[in-house]
XYZ file of C-alpha atoms in Angstrom:
713
model
C -116.171 -118.911 -0.529
C -119.907 -119.317 0.347
C -120.034 -122.726 -1.361
C -117.096 -124.030 0.491
C -118.586 -122.982 3.704
C -121.953 -124.796 2.906
C -120.117 -127.896 1.825
C -118.316 -127.919 4.911
C -121.451 -127.488 7.148
C -122.923 -130.375 5.072
C -120.081 -132.618 5.739
C -120.085 -131.709 9.417
C -123.768 -132.573 9.570
C -123.283 -135.858 7.813
C -120.562 -136.930 10.245
C -122.393 -135.656 13.393
C -123.744 -138.145 15.775
C -127.487 -138.131 16.521
C -128.421 -136.465 19.612
C -129.204 -139.022 22.498
C -132.714 -139.631 23.365
C -134.610 -138.908 26.564
C -135.466 -141.980 28.540
C -135.488 -144.132 25.401
C -138.099 -141.847 23.664
C -137.789 -140.280 20.332
C -137.301 -136.917 21.904
C -133.616 -135.742 21.640
C -131.962 -134.520 24.845
C -130.959 -131.293 22.890
C -134.491 -129.960 23.081
C -134.228 -129.751 26.729
C -131.677 -126.975 26.353
C -133.669 -125.191 23.802
C -136.884 -125.192 26.047
C -134.964 -123.876 29.047
C -133.303 -121.233 26.752
C -136.629 -120.178 25.490
C -138.233 -119.961 29.024
C -135.191 -117.785 30.192
C -135.313 -115.470 27.069
C -139.177 -114.814 27.475
C -138.650 -114.182 31.098
C -136.101 -111.684 30.033
C -138.215 -109.974 27.568
C -141.526 -109.888 29.395
C -140.039 -108.957 32.645
C -138.204 -105.988 31.219
C -141.275 -104.977 29.192
C -143.670 -105.181 32.119
C -141.990 -102.305 33.953
C -141.023 -100.223 30.940
C -143.768 -97.738 30.799
C -143.619 -96.925 34.364
C -139.855 -96.571 34.085
C -140.364 -93.884 31.370
C -142.801 -92.073 33.336
C -141.298 -92.216 36.929
C -137.416 -92.444 36.172
C -137.017 -90.596 32.875
C -139.853 -88.244 33.745
C -141.581 -88.435 30.383
C -145.288 -87.602 30.067
C -147.803 -90.473 29.438
C -148.182 -89.812 25.890
C -144.334 -89.743 24.963
C -144.107 -93.000 27.318
C -146.786 -94.794 25.339
C -145.307 -93.801 21.973
C -141.716 -95.062 22.876
C -143.073 -98.191 24.397
C -144.881 -99.057 21.134
C -142.081 -97.983 18.997
C -139.992 -100.498 20.981
C -142.556 -103.097 20.425
C -142.810 -102.368 16.719
C -139.042 -102.652 16.169
C -139.086 -106.058 17.901
C -141.339 -107.267 15.262
C -139.462 -105.639 12.142
C -136.113 -107.115 13.230
C -137.189 -110.765 12.752
C -136.760 -110.113 9.038
C -133.047 -109.263 9.487
C -132.740 -112.449 11.755
C -134.232 -114.634 9.061
C -131.987 -113.081 6.551
C -128.819 -113.593 8.458
C -129.729 -117.004 9.523
C -130.708 -118.274 5.980
C -128.071 -116.360 3.940
C -124.823 -116.369 6.016
C -124.769 -117.776 9.490
C -127.241 -120.483 10.000
C -129.754 -120.701 12.745
C -127.274 -121.949 15.413
C -124.835 -119.194 15.029
C -127.424 -116.544 14.526
C -128.803 -117.440 17.949
C -125.534 -117.314 19.626
C -124.218 -114.087 18.172
C -127.600 -112.100 18.564
C -127.950 -113.617 21.966
C -124.689 -111.889 23.011
C -126.225 -108.618 21.399
C -129.385 -109.202 23.415
C -127.340 -109.600 26.686
C -125.433 -106.544 26.133
C -128.574 -104.437 25.433
C -130.015 -105.651 28.854
C -126.758 -104.712 30.650
C -126.756 -101.276 29.050
C -130.327 -100.767 29.830
C -129.642 -101.670 33.547
C -126.809 -99.338 33.862
C -129.070 -96.544 32.394
C -131.392 -97.179 35.467
C -128.654 -96.556 38.117
C -129.094 -92.904 39.169
C -125.668 -92.395 40.131
C -124.424 -92.995 36.426
C -124.370 -89.668 34.860
C -127.369 -87.286 34.350
C -130.819 -87.693 32.890
C -129.386 -87.269 29.313
C -127.001 -90.154 29.748
C -129.709 -92.250 31.300
C -131.999 -91.627 28.219
C -129.126 -92.291 25.993
C -128.188 -95.536 27.430
C -131.931 -96.657 27.687
C -132.487 -96.045 24.108
C -129.192 -97.862 23.026
C -129.981 -100.762 25.322
C -133.621 -100.988 24.031
C -132.304 -100.828 20.449
C -129.896 -103.734 21.069
C -132.608 -105.756 22.764
C -134.986 -105.174 19.911
C -132.226 -106.393 17.399
C -131.522 -109.390 19.611
C -134.964 -110.650 20.588
C -136.346 -109.898 17.032
C -133.291 -111.463 15.350
C -133.509 -114.790 17.202
C -137.410 -114.997 17.142
C -137.656 -116.798 13.645
C -134.706 -119.151 14.572
C -135.276 -120.732 18.040
C -138.508 -122.662 17.280
C -137.459 -123.720 13.910
C -134.067 -124.833 15.257
C -135.992 -126.918 17.919
C -138.045 -128.661 15.127
C -134.842 -129.498 13.391
C -133.696 -131.679 16.163
C -136.343 -134.276 15.264
C -135.983 -136.807 12.519
C -138.494 -136.626 9.845
C -140.304 -139.756 10.810
C -141.145 -138.279 14.269
C -143.734 -135.819 13.374
C -145.870 -136.474 16.432
C -143.036 -135.973 18.912
C -142.092 -132.681 16.980
C -145.713 -131.401 17.437
C -145.691 -132.167 21.083
C -142.228 -130.464 21.422
C -143.751 -127.174 19.946
C -146.550 -127.486 22.579
C -143.913 -127.698 25.439
C -141.909 -124.970 23.760
C -144.714 -122.520 23.761
C -145.787 -123.470 27.259
C -142.314 -122.436 28.262
C -142.983 -119.082 26.751
C -146.052 -118.541 28.506
C -144.560 -119.787 31.824
C -141.727 -117.324 31.517
C -144.183 -114.420 30.661
C -146.459 -115.209 33.620
C -143.562 -115.480 36.106
C -141.849 -112.434 34.762
C -144.852 -110.060 35.027
C -145.326 -111.244 38.626
C -141.727 -110.983 39.774
C -140.161 -107.910 38.107
C -142.884 -105.427 39.153
C -142.206 -106.707 42.904
C -138.504 -106.100 42.286
C -139.194 -102.605 41.004
C -141.454 -101.435 43.906
C -140.766 -103.556 46.956
C -136.907 -103.318 46.734
C -135.739 -99.881 47.271
C -132.505 -98.710 45.933
C -130.692 -95.362 45.271
C -133.539 -93.771 47.346
C -136.390 -95.003 45.301
C -137.978 -97.789 43.176
C -135.089 -100.129 41.984
C -135.495 -100.190 38.291
C -131.755 -101.271 38.043
C -132.678 -104.536 39.757
C -135.932 -104.839 37.816
C -134.002 -104.667 34.491
C -130.786 -106.444 36.116
C -132.605 -109.786 36.807
C -133.947 -110.085 33.195
C -130.454 -109.426 31.988
C -129.197 -112.296 34.291
C -131.781 -114.566 32.861
C -130.896 -113.734 29.340
C -127.189 -114.550 30.245
C -128.516 -117.865 31.665
C -130.464 -118.485 28.356
C -127.283 -117.880 26.505
C -124.934 -120.220 28.535
C -127.644 -123.038 28.579
C -128.069 -122.930 24.709
C -124.292 -123.017 24.241
C -123.972 -125.951 26.741
C -126.158 -128.162 24.417
C -123.816 -127.152 21.341
C -122.366 -130.752 20.996
C -125.747 -132.394 21.011
C -127.531 -130.172 18.322
C -128.473 -131.213 14.794
C -127.294 -128.290 12.710
C -128.900 -128.161 9.273
C -126.996 -126.204 6.537
C -128.147 -122.890 5.292
C -130.812 -123.378 2.701
C -130.848 -119.785 1.147
C -133.354 -117.023 1.931
C -136.744 -117.789 0.577
C -137.861 -114.182 1.331
C -135.011 -112.627 -0.841
C -136.081 -115.045 -3.756
C -139.650 -114.041 -3.506
C -138.754 -110.303 -3.445
C -136.364 -110.752 -6.396
C -139.227 -112.712 -8.296
C -141.763 -109.882 -7.647
C -139.190 -107.245 -8.519
C -138.399 -108.919 -11.817
C -142.198 -109.312 -12.710
C -142.883 -105.468 -12.176
C -139.720 -104.607 -14.032
C -140.495 -106.889 -16.930
C -144.256 -105.773 -17.197
C -143.224 -102.112 -17.011
C -140.565 -102.261 -19.710
C -142.351 -104.725 -22.055
C -143.416 -103.520 -25.370
C -146.984 -102.146 -25.811
C -147.895 -104.947 -28.112
C -146.835 -107.658 -25.907
C -149.555 -110.387 -25.280
C -151.486 -109.980 -22.313
C -150.937 -112.295 -19.214
C -153.566 -113.622 -16.885
C -151.642 -112.133 -13.808
C -148.963 -109.621 -13.470
C -146.794 -112.082 -11.730
C -146.796 -114.043 -14.816
C -144.300 -111.470 -16.349
C -141.537 -113.371 -14.301
C -141.893 -116.556 -16.271
C -138.888 -115.742 -18.417
C -136.588 -116.079 -15.436
C -138.434 -118.078 -12.611
C -140.222 -121.439 -12.587
C -144.017 -121.526 -12.975
C -144.315 -123.408 -9.558
C -142.472 -120.539 -7.692
C -144.632 -117.909 -9.432
C -147.758 -119.948 -8.441
C -146.688 -120.313 -4.888
C -146.011 -116.473 -4.558
C -149.584 -115.874 -5.964
C -150.795 -118.039 -3.067
C -148.932 -116.214 -0.512
C -149.944 -112.785 -1.863
C -153.512 -113.693 -1.611
C -152.999 -114.365 2.110
C -150.863 -111.366 2.644
C -153.779 -109.159 1.225
C -155.918 -110.508 3.887
C -153.258 -109.372 6.444
C -153.816 -105.670 5.513
C -156.450 -105.012 8.097
C -154.935 -107.233 10.801
C -152.552 -104.441 12.371
C -155.462 -102.794 13.941
C -156.092 -105.779 16.222
C -152.384 -105.704 17.456
C -152.851 -101.869 17.939
C -155.481 -102.755 20.627
C -153.807 -105.993 21.941
C -150.312 -104.442 22.881
C -151.987 -101.696 24.920
C -152.057 -103.943 27.889
C -148.385 -102.870 28.762
C -149.095 -99.120 28.102
C -152.408 -97.561 28.399
C -153.966 -100.343 30.468
C -151.127 -100.197 32.908
C -151.528 -96.382 33.111
C -155.076 -96.884 33.861
C -154.278 -99.467 36.653
C -152.041 -96.840 38.421
C -155.247 -94.804 38.973
C -157.357 -97.594 40.634
C -157.657 -99.240 44.001
C -155.155 -102.125 44.041
C -156.026 -103.523 47.483
C -157.463 -107.071 47.548
C -157.749 -107.330 51.437
C -155.298 -107.951 54.110
C -151.701 -107.382 52.941
C -152.292 -108.371 49.419
C -151.815 -105.332 47.186
C -151.253 -105.826 43.454
C -148.977 -103.924 41.439
C -150.357 -102.075 38.472
C -147.853 -103.716 36.071
C -148.718 -107.009 37.301
C -152.046 -107.132 35.786
C -150.481 -107.959 32.387
C -150.039 -111.420 33.882
C -153.814 -112.104 33.590
C -153.520 -112.420 29.659
C -150.562 -115.053 29.946
C -152.568 -116.981 32.587
C -155.862 -117.022 30.779
C -154.372 -117.840 27.457
C -153.387 -121.190 28.954
C -156.863 -121.624 30.414
C -158.788 -120.391 27.377
C -157.063 -122.585 24.661
C -158.534 -125.908 25.917
C -161.816 -124.304 26.802
C -162.304 -122.828 23.411
C -161.088 -126.159 21.737
C -163.053 -128.519 23.820
C -165.871 -126.419 24.883
C -166.849 -123.182 22.889
C -166.003 -124.354 19.341
C -167.942 -127.806 19.795
C -171.027 -126.067 21.282
C -171.138 -123.511 18.502
C -170.874 -126.436 15.979
C -173.873 -128.031 17.738
C -175.952 -124.941 16.806
C -175.114 -125.734 13.140
C -172.897 -122.483 12.738
C -169.838 -123.144 10.896
C -166.795 -121.661 12.414
C -164.417 -121.264 9.496
C -160.975 -119.723 10.374
C -161.649 -116.336 8.924
C -164.873 -116.197 10.764
C -163.166 -116.990 13.999
C -160.681 -114.298 13.258
C -163.342 -111.657 12.720
C -165.079 -112.681 15.965
C -161.781 -112.283 17.866
C -161.509 -108.729 16.378
C -165.020 -108.008 17.574
C -164.208 -109.354 21.122
C -161.101 -107.136 21.224
C -163.169 -104.077 20.399
C -165.631 -105.044 23.112
C -162.569 -105.184 25.545
C -161.761 -101.698 24.607
C -165.424 -100.625 25.130
C -165.104 -102.184 28.558
C -161.989 -100.079 29.139
C -163.843 -97.088 28.095
C -166.441 -97.717 30.717
C -163.857 -98.253 33.385
C -161.982 -95.196 32.361
C -165.127 -92.917 32.676
C -165.383 -94.120 36.147
C -161.764 -93.727 37.098
C -161.476 -90.238 35.779
C -164.297 -89.184 38.355
C -161.658 -89.073 41.158
C -159.177 -87.123 38.845
C -158.816 -83.462 38.999
C -158.632 -82.420 35.549
C -155.642 -80.018 35.102
C -156.270 -76.437 34.243
C -156.025 -75.422 30.611
C -154.026 -72.394 29.153
C -154.904 -69.022 30.685
C -156.712 -70.911 33.551
C -155.869 -72.003 37.050
C -157.734 -73.798 39.715
C -158.337 -72.754 43.209
C -159.851 -73.856 46.495
C -160.054 -72.262 49.798
C -159.082 -73.544 53.286
C -160.686 -71.427 56.082
C -158.606 -71.811 59.141
C -160.000 -68.604 60.762
C -162.086 -68.601 63.992
C -165.327 -68.009 62.084
C -167.026 -68.058 58.638
C -165.446 -66.065 55.700
C -166.676 -64.951 52.364
C -164.256 -64.533 49.504
C -165.048 -62.229 46.491
C -162.900 -62.149 43.253
C -163.600 -59.120 41.167
C -165.395 -60.019 37.892
C -166.167 -63.655 39.123
C -168.956 -65.177 40.864
C -167.083 -68.169 42.356
C -167.010 -68.720 46.136
C -170.423 -66.976 46.419
C -171.281 -68.939 49.642
C -169.786 -68.345 52.998
C -166.908 -70.805 53.853
C -167.198 -72.248 57.360
C -164.227 -72.484 59.772
C -162.323 -75.784 59.191
C -164.736 -77.026 56.642
C -163.445 -79.537 54.123
C -162.886 -77.978 50.884
C -165.726 -78.467 48.175
C -163.101 -79.052 45.445
C -161.266 -77.124 42.947
C -162.894 -74.359 40.796
C -161.650 -73.038 37.739
C -160.701 -69.398 37.470
C -160.050 -67.762 34.136
C -156.979 -65.574 33.909
C -157.448 -64.275 30.297
C -153.454 -64.236 30.221
C -150.613 -66.635 31.158
C -150.616 -64.919 34.655
C -152.605 -62.200 36.473
C -152.667 -60.382 39.696
C -156.020 -60.312 41.442
C -157.065 -58.206 44.627
C -159.640 -60.232 46.418
C -162.032 -59.184 49.224
C -162.307 -61.378 52.328
C -165.126 -60.698 54.905
C -164.618 -61.981 58.436
C -167.008 -61.079 61.321
C -168.302 -58.178 59.360
C -164.961 -56.736 58.560
C -163.619 -56.649 54.992
C -160.053 -57.256 54.152
C -158.165 -57.472 50.861
C -155.521 -59.777 49.590
C -153.330 -59.830 46.514
C -152.991 -62.906 44.598
C -150.513 -63.531 41.731
C -151.795 -66.433 39.663
C -150.339 -68.522 36.719
C -152.006 -70.537 34.192
C -151.838 -74.532 34.350
C -151.610 -74.271 38.209
C -153.678 -75.409 41.106
C -153.820 -73.366 44.270
C -155.047 -73.574 47.851
C -156.004 -70.197 49.431
C -155.226 -70.667 53.062
C -157.043 -68.046 55.061
C -156.391 -67.779 58.873
C -156.843 -65.270 61.683
C -153.931 -62.916 62.468
C -153.523 -59.751 64.516
C -155.058 -57.403 63.474
C -157.155 -59.285 61.183
C -157.025 -61.745 58.311
C -153.994 -63.324 56.524
C -154.003 -65.103 53.205
C -151.475 -67.548 51.917
C -151.408 -68.988 48.299
C -150.155 -72.360 47.991
C -149.344 -74.441 44.934
C -151.125 -77.931 45.099
C -150.118 -81.441 43.880
C -153.240 -82.601 41.891
C -151.708 -85.271 39.598
C -152.113 -88.688 41.107
C -149.088 -90.772 41.729
C -148.340 -93.288 39.037
C -147.185 -95.710 41.964
C -150.606 -95.534 43.591
C -148.942 -93.479 46.533
C -150.799 -90.788 48.532
C -149.619 -87.257 48.678
C -149.379 -85.573 52.077
C -148.720 -82.127 53.597
C -149.202 -80.402 56.994
C -150.279 -76.837 58.078
C -149.186 -75.965 61.565
C -151.420 -73.587 63.378
C -149.443 -74.039 66.718
C -146.843 -71.882 68.127
C -143.998 -74.527 68.077
C -142.139 -76.137 65.073
C -142.861 -79.694 64.294
C -140.837 -82.673 62.666
C -143.302 -85.314 61.601
C -142.145 -88.727 60.228
C -144.690 -90.762 58.074
C -143.430 -94.026 56.686
C -140.097 -93.106 55.032
C -141.067 -89.454 54.575
C -139.831 -86.600 56.973
C -141.969 -83.503 57.115
C -140.653 -80.189 58.599
C -143.697 -77.898 59.596
C -142.857 -74.440 60.796
C -144.964 -72.831 63.450
C -147.442 -70.059 63.000
C -149.350 -71.391 60.076
C -146.268 -72.772 58.353
C -146.815 -75.156 55.604
C -144.715 -78.275 54.857
C -143.671 -79.555 51.387
C -145.965 -82.140 49.866
C -144.375 -85.596 49.603
C -145.576 -89.019 48.363
C -146.365 -91.615 51.122
C -146.769 -95.473 50.727
C -150.541 -96.153 50.864
C -151.478 -97.815 54.207
C -152.993 -97.251 57.809
C -150.791 -94.943 59.856
C -152.265 -95.003 63.388
C -148.905 -94.507 65.258
C -146.938 -91.360 63.829
C -144.055 -89.812 65.495
C -144.391 -86.121 65.762
C -141.679 -84.131 67.551
C -142.286 -80.395 68.411
C -139.662 -78.024 69.942
C -140.544 -79.225 73.504
C -142.490 -82.497 73.299
C -143.033 -85.682 71.429
C -146.494 -86.714 70.275
C -148.038 -89.715 68.670
C -150.816 -88.972 66.213
C -153.309 -91.151 64.141
C -153.535 -90.232 60.411
C -155.658 -93.212 59.715
C -155.760 -94.582 56.035
C -153.728 -92.657 53.398
C -155.250 -94.188 50.289
C -154.265 -94.944 46.674
C -153.797 -91.847 44.725
C -155.336 -89.237 47.181
C -153.828 -85.854 48.272
C -154.317 -84.836 51.863
C -153.708 -81.641 53.751
C -153.385 -82.357 57.562
C -154.125 -79.274 60.050
C -152.268 -79.423 63.347
C -154.526 -77.591 65.525
C -154.433 -75.666 68.867
C -154.864 -77.882 71.876
C -153.280 -77.214 75.200
C -153.406 -80.746 76.379
C -152.781 -82.773 73.055
C -152.060 -82.477 69.373
C -155.296 -82.301 67.750
C -155.546 -82.655 63.912
C -157.925 -82.129 61.070
C -157.359 -84.386 57.880
C -158.712 -82.930 54.578
C -158.778 -84.837 51.278
C -157.937 -82.394 48.527
C -157.829 -84.993 45.767
C -160.051 -87.958 45.949
C -158.581 -91.456 46.482
C -158.906 -94.023 43.679
C -162.271 -95.776 44.340
C -162.558 -97.893 41.475
C -161.137 -101.259 42.146
C -158.434 -102.782 39.722
C -160.728 -105.999 39.536
C -163.015 -104.072 37.097
C -160.102 -104.473 34.598
C -160.630 -108.268 34.505
C -163.552 -108.253 32.169
C -161.508 -106.226 29.509
C -158.660 -108.725 30.015
C -161.005 -111.752 29.657
C -162.465 -110.255 26.372
C -159.095 -109.404 24.938
C -157.721 -112.883 25.760
C -160.688 -114.544 24.181
C -160.216 -112.447 21.200
C -156.527 -113.376 21.059
C -157.481 -117.110 21.148
C -159.921 -116.734 18.255
C -157.821 -114.157 16.149
C -154.034 -114.996 16.803
C -154.033 -118.756 17.149
C -156.465 -119.193 14.370
C -154.564 -116.681 12.162
C -151.352 -118.787 12.632
C -153.165 -121.990 11.727
C -154.679 -120.380 8.632
C -151.503 -118.827 7.373
C -149.649 -122.127 7.617
C -152.422 -124.146 6.059
C -152.612 -121.911 3.061
C -148.921 -121.548 2.387
C -146.726 -123.900 0.475
C -143.984 -125.530 2.496
C -141.231 -123.327 0.972
C -143.169 -120.112 1.683
C -144.208 -120.657 5.427
C -141.173 -118.474 6.552
C -142.472 -115.720 4.159
C -145.933 -115.745 5.708
C -144.550 -115.931 9.142
C -142.497 -112.811 8.415
C -145.835 -111.239 7.150
C -147.541 -112.201 10.203
C -144.940 -110.561 12.502
C -145.095 -107.446 10.284
C -148.814 -107.028 11.222
C -147.854 -106.836 14.799
C -145.114 -104.267 13.988
C -147.616 -102.086 12.257
C -150.085 -102.328 14.848
C -147.714 -100.913 17.300
C -147.030 -98.063 14.800
C -150.609 -97.119 14.764
C -150.686 -96.766 18.514
C -147.443 -94.647 18.340
C -149.302 -92.196 15.807
C -152.388 -91.945 17.877
C -150.848 -91.419 21.164
C -148.521 -88.652 19.887
C -150.979 -87.151 17.242
C -154.517 -87.387 18.318
C -154.403 -85.581 21.658
C -157.583 -87.146 22.739
C -158.755 -87.784 26.405
C -158.017 -91.469 27.423
C -161.540 -92.700 27.428
C -162.117 -91.081 23.947
C -158.949 -92.698 22.786
C -160.288 -96.214 23.970
C -163.685 -95.627 22.321
C -161.774 -94.509 18.992
C -159.731 -97.764 18.850
C -162.809 -99.782 19.659
C -164.810 -98.154 16.783
C -161.884 -98.428 14.274
C -161.539 -102.152 15.029
C -165.319 -102.721 14.583
C -165.056 -100.993 11.202
C -161.869 -102.942 10.184
C -163.567 -106.276 11.257
C -166.436 -105.532 8.903
C -163.946 -104.865 6.041
C -162.199 -108.132 6.904
C -165.319 -110.142 6.963
C -166.186 -108.841 3.527
C -162.593 -109.908 2.297
C -163.001 -113.227 3.991
C -166.331 -113.946 2.230
C -164.635 -113.695 -1.219
C -161.596 -115.701 -0.272
C -161.107 -119.245 -1.711
C -159.182 -121.826 0.203
C -156.580 -123.657 -1.539
C -154.650 -126.994 -0.987
C -150.744 -126.077 -1.123
C -149.897 -129.690 -0.877
C -151.353 -130.503 -4.218
C -149.763 -127.456 -6.005
C -147.046 -129.488 -7.775
C -149.548 -131.876 -9.301
C -151.675 -129.182 -10.804
C -151.273 -126.895 -13.820
C -149.697 -123.516 -12.908
C -153.090 -121.876 -13.844
C -155.344 -124.287 -12.036
C -154.780 -124.240 -8.430
C -156.924 -126.999 -6.456
C -159.912 -125.153 -5.166
C -161.301 -126.688 -2.054
C -164.309 -124.640 -1.151
C -165.364 -121.173 -0.328
C -165.122 -119.964 3.112
C -168.860 -120.168 3.675
C -168.469 -123.872 2.961
C -165.224 -125.144 4.602
C -162.836 -125.281 7.567
C -159.189 -125.644 7.122
C -157.174 -127.056 9.773
C -153.470 -127.197 10.634
C -151.026 -128.801 13.254
C -149.567 -125.403 13.861
C -148.674 -125.104 17.602
C -151.252 -123.248 19.546
C -149.566 -120.193 21.042
C -149.585 -116.572 20.229
C -146.595 -115.471 22.306
C -143.896 -115.595 19.764
């Protein structure tokens, strides 16, 4: 049955007309459909992924560690599934039908993901179920077509048109980066600037990538009649696995007195040809070098998770009305990769050569790993400054407290057994910050003493662990009243400000700030705390029981928490604004150095790694090494998943740990590279199986390849 299908495919190929050429060139018209398909597909993938971490945190209400873990689990799955895609294409369906069928799965995944982001559809459990199902289908779709699309584009060219094919790959990968740049700019805007269902419009942010993936599928199908469709050639990866399995089995079950063989793979000679065995040996030597490489990807892929979360706690204002979104910073990598490739090829590498330093491929990769480690060292420095504005949440058997004195004079607060709040607190004084108060239990009842105008008063406080409080003290007939209020100390992941009002006046107030409405009862009533878009609020409507006022709140800045006191004033509505949690004062531009270092590392590591892999593999084994390369990306994301869920470190310590691990791994890799011997796969067939043509050791040579220069695959 399989042979008949393959013969039918070969007959169809023989009879098929060649695709018409573009404007009399040697470029087939069919590649236009493939390039547009790839642009739309990459827009779809990177656009969805750009907002994914914030979706987990803000929509599904997951914490940072769980969100990071699921993000990297999804990324990892996207790089495991290419093995299935290659198996399906080579063994059953062929590249064309694999792209069609798995693109349908891809579109369905996007639609399911978008439906899961609609608040009116079911409860949170259904949203999580649809989201995970959608991500699973997307991972199978994008990973499954990943090894097929570029190769299918290359199939459209005649064998003699190698130069045109090389230029096509450059255009192909430019479309990848263009899709990535545009999507990481547009989808965060759709998420935050378009409001739907009473909040950020994640349904639209996922729906547009779904529409682009549908366009990609339609465009690809539209070119069907022009494609050159090569028949299935059998799965090389399966043959390699079978050969290795046979060698291991044969060696294990061979008699003890069997003659020794030079290499353990030589035990497969009874069944497999010597050239295949020698080719597998070459591939295994390269795959051994791949073992340390996942650590680079563990750092690289945190741009969309940990670095995005870091950006949410920074000042994103570039002046005027230009405010960048935290998830838009990822576009820097795609933009800079387009700039850095020619800069390194025509500037950096020639300058290094003039200094008589021989930059072999493996040395470039080692340097790339060091640059990525330096990027995380820079991220550590940024994080240490970012957390200065963050109120660290209280630990177990501990709470936080600040005092707001709204009385008509100084007060002193004494808590039995503790020396906090030792100094008198002035009336309407800005709070000095939160103070940790040990409870020695999950909750505790304190009876505190408050001194006002020489008189002592007592207040009962029932405190609970892991909670931050404001103790509001105000004058009341016949003395002093205490109110204990729970505070919002966690910064908004959107960069919003938190706001609440305390009303010392005798009438009730309704105050509208942006899109948030606050009801503030009279007689020291306290409104609920609400998130407000960052901005200048110089004209705010305040409606009392008898009169309408206009108040000026000034700037409500990124990540801050404010308490606004409505004060007694017979002629006007006076107010006092207090900053409970400091605003984000580290500008997001300080992330640029870490992006520059990481992108430079990507150019030296990833692009060079692809070139090295292709140059060191026989033609028949290039797909095997491609699969191995993608697996390093997958395992890199697994490393992040383990650290995010298991280490439990503060963020700056986690960044520093990753930097140190990559430095250590780069040292191991450099030692492995020193002992690696380059080979010439093209001359394999002319040599004896045991005497592979040795070119030179790594310290004496540079290997080159015409592999397309891009890393967004």
